[in-house]
Structures are given as C-alpha cells and as structure tokens.
Amino acid sequence: MAIGLVGRKCGMTRVFTDAGVAVPVTVVEALPNRISQVKDDKTDGYRAIQITIGSRRPSRVTKALAGHFAKANVAAGSQSTNFD
C-alpha cells in the first residue's frame, strides 16, 4: 500500500528560486487523518482503509455516521475517503 497525504487545496502561490525564477506551487492544508474503518477481502471483497480528516461538531453528524465513528472510536470528521 502506498503512503500518501490527504489534504485540502487552499490556493496557489509562487516560490522564487535562488536564480530568481518564479515557480508556481499549490498550497495544501494537511489536517490530521484518522482511520475510521479497515476493509478486508473476507468481509468487503477488497482491501482498503477509510479515513476521516478535520473535525466536525457532533451535532452536525447524522446518527448513522455518529455510530460509524463511535464503532471506530474516532472523533467525527468533515470528510471520509476510501483508499485502496
């Protein structure tokens, strides 16, 4: 499984090299990632992990998602993503 970074694009800017050349770069906000579910071949038919990033108030999470996060024993996040 590859190592990756999950974040949110904030915008674009530029960085200058020592020679004075401007290089365009993307600004990414990398929030703490928490694993909310591990999927395996036996139960789900494929291998993946589900992560959640950021934070969200418990009052803004549906009861189904609150149960999902409680089962994983992690705080509610703003986004959930599967990675193979």
mmCIF file of C-alpha atoms in Angstrom:
data_model
loop_
_atom_site.group_PDB
_atom_site.id
_atom_site.type_symbol
_atom_site.label_atom_id
_atom_site.label_comp_id
_atom_site.label_asym_id
_atom_site.label_seq_id
_atom_site.Cartn_x
_atom_site.Cartn_y
_atom_site.Cartn_z
ATOM 1 C CA MET A 1 0.000 0.000 0.000
ATOM 2 C CA ALA A 2 1.360 3.405 -0.948
ATOM 3 C CA ILE A 3 1.932 6.170 1.561
ATOM 4 C CA GLY A 4 0.019 9.336 0.778
ATOM 5 C CA LEU A 5 -1.066 12.673 2.118
ATOM 6 C CA VAL A 6 -4.671 13.795 2.272
ATOM 7 C CA GLY A 7 -5.432 17.474 2.471
ATOM 8 C CA ARG A 8 -7.479 20.322 1.095
ATOM 9 C CA LYS A 9 -6.332 22.700 -1.629
ATOM 10 C CA CYS A 10 -6.213 26.229 -0.264
ATOM 11 C CA GLY A 11 -4.936 28.035 -3.320
ATOM 12 C CA MET A 12 -1.955 28.805 -5.499
ATOM 13 C CA THR A 13 1.119 30.960 -4.954
ATOM 14 C CA ARG A 14 4.673 31.167 -6.240
ATOM 15 C CA VAL A 15 8.096 30.471 -4.826
ATOM 16 C CA PHE A 16 11.277 32.086 -6.075
ATOM 17 C CA THR A 17 14.427 30.028 -6.656
ATOM 18 C CA ASP A 18 17.937 31.289 -5.891
ATOM 19 C CA ALA A 19 18.217 32.294 -9.557
ATOM 20 C CA GLY A 20 15.118 34.498 -9.232
ATOM 21 C CA VAL A 21 12.824 32.249 -11.278
ATOM 22 C CA ALA A 22 9.215 32.103 -10.076
ATOM 23 C CA VAL A 23 7.836 28.567 -9.718
ATOM 24 C CA PRO A 24 4.037 28.127 -9.303
ATOM 25 C CA VAL A 25 3.062 25.937 -6.333
ATOM 26 C CA THR A 26 -0.173 24.638 -4.840
ATOM 27 C CA VAL A 27 -0.882 25.325 -1.165
ATOM 28 C CA VAL A 28 -2.360 22.266 0.590
ATOM 29 C CA GLU A 29 -3.720 22.265 4.141
ATOM 30 C CA ALA A 30 -2.923 18.847 5.603
ATOM 31 C CA LEU A 31 -5.133 18.164 8.609
ATOM 32 C CA PRO A 32 -4.707 15.188 10.950
ATOM 33 C CA ASN A 33 -6.019 11.967 9.366
ATOM 34 C CA ARG A 34 -7.724 9.264 11.418
ATOM 35 C CA ILE A 35 -8.536 5.728 10.260
ATOM 36 C CA SER A 36 -12.279 5.139 10.610
ATOM 37 C CA GLN A 37 -12.535 1.681 9.004
ATOM 38 C CA VAL A 38 -10.279 -1.063 7.684
ATOM 39 C CA LYS A 39 -11.849 -3.098 4.868
ATOM 40 C CA ASP A 40 -10.568 -6.582 4.051
ATOM 41 C CA ASP A 41 -11.105 -9.311 1.457
ATOM 42 C CA LYS A 42 -13.202 -11.562 3.697
ATOM 43 C CA THR A 43 -15.944 -9.111 4.683
ATOM 44 C CA ASP A 44 -15.909 -6.493 1.918
ATOM 45 C CA GLY A 45 -14.370 -8.267 -1.073
ATOM 46 C CA TYR A 46 -11.463 -5.813 -1.341
ATOM 47 C CA ARG A 47 -8.738 -4.286 0.792
ATOM 48 C CA ALA A 48 -8.850 -0.590 1.669
ATOM 49 C CA ILE A 49 -8.814 1.850 4.543
ATOM 50 C CA GLN A 50 -11.323 4.603 5.184
ATOM 51 C CA ILE A 51 -10.021 7.789 6.759
ATOM 52 C CA THR A 52 -11.608 10.942 8.048
ATOM 53 C CA ILE A 53 -9.947 14.347 8.171
ATOM 54 C CA GLY A 54 -10.562 17.513 10.107
ATOM 55 C CA SER A 55 -13.168 17.839 12.801
ATOM 56 C CA ARG A 56 -16.895 18.312 12.912
ATOM 57 C CA ARG A 57 -19.280 19.148 15.726
ATOM 58 C CA PRO A 58 -21.167 16.063 16.932
ATOM 59 C CA SER A 59 -24.493 17.895 16.470
ATOM 60 C CA ARG A 60 -23.767 18.222 12.731
ATOM 61 C CA VAL A 61 -23.220 14.488 12.149
ATOM 62 C CA THR A 62 -26.070 12.123 11.262
ATOM 63 C CA LYS A 63 -26.842 9.304 13.687
ATOM 64 C CA ALA A 64 -25.600 6.739 11.174
ATOM 65 C CA LEU A 65 -22.235 8.476 10.808
ATOM 66 C CA ALA A 66 -22.030 9.046 14.565
ATOM 67 C CA GLY A 67 -22.420 5.288 15.055
ATOM 68 C CA HIS A 68 -19.788 4.630 12.388
ATOM 69 C CA PHE A 69 -17.290 6.931 14.123
ATOM 70 C CA ALA A 70 -18.173 5.560 17.574
ATOM 71 C CA LYS A 71 -17.531 1.987 16.416
ATOM 72 C CA ALA A 72 -14.082 3.062 15.184
ATOM 73 C CA ASN A 73 -13.518 5.064 18.392
ATOM 74 C CA VAL A 74 -12.503 8.219 16.486
ATOM 75 C CA ALA A 75 -13.774 11.791 16.589
ATOM 76 C CA ALA A 76 -16.204 12.834 13.851
ATOM 77 C CA GLY A 77 -14.521 14.317 10.794
ATOM 78 C CA SER A 78 -15.622 16.534 7.968
ATOM 79 C CA GLN A 79 -14.809 14.112 5.127
ATOM 80 C CA SER A 80 -14.427 10.358 4.775
ATOM 81 C CA THR A 81 -12.437 8.800 1.964
ATOM 82 C CA ASN A 82 -11.606 5.228 0.942
ATOM 83 C CA PHE A 83 -8.118 4.300 -0.243
ATOM 84 C CA ASP A 84 -7.240 1.023 -1.930
#
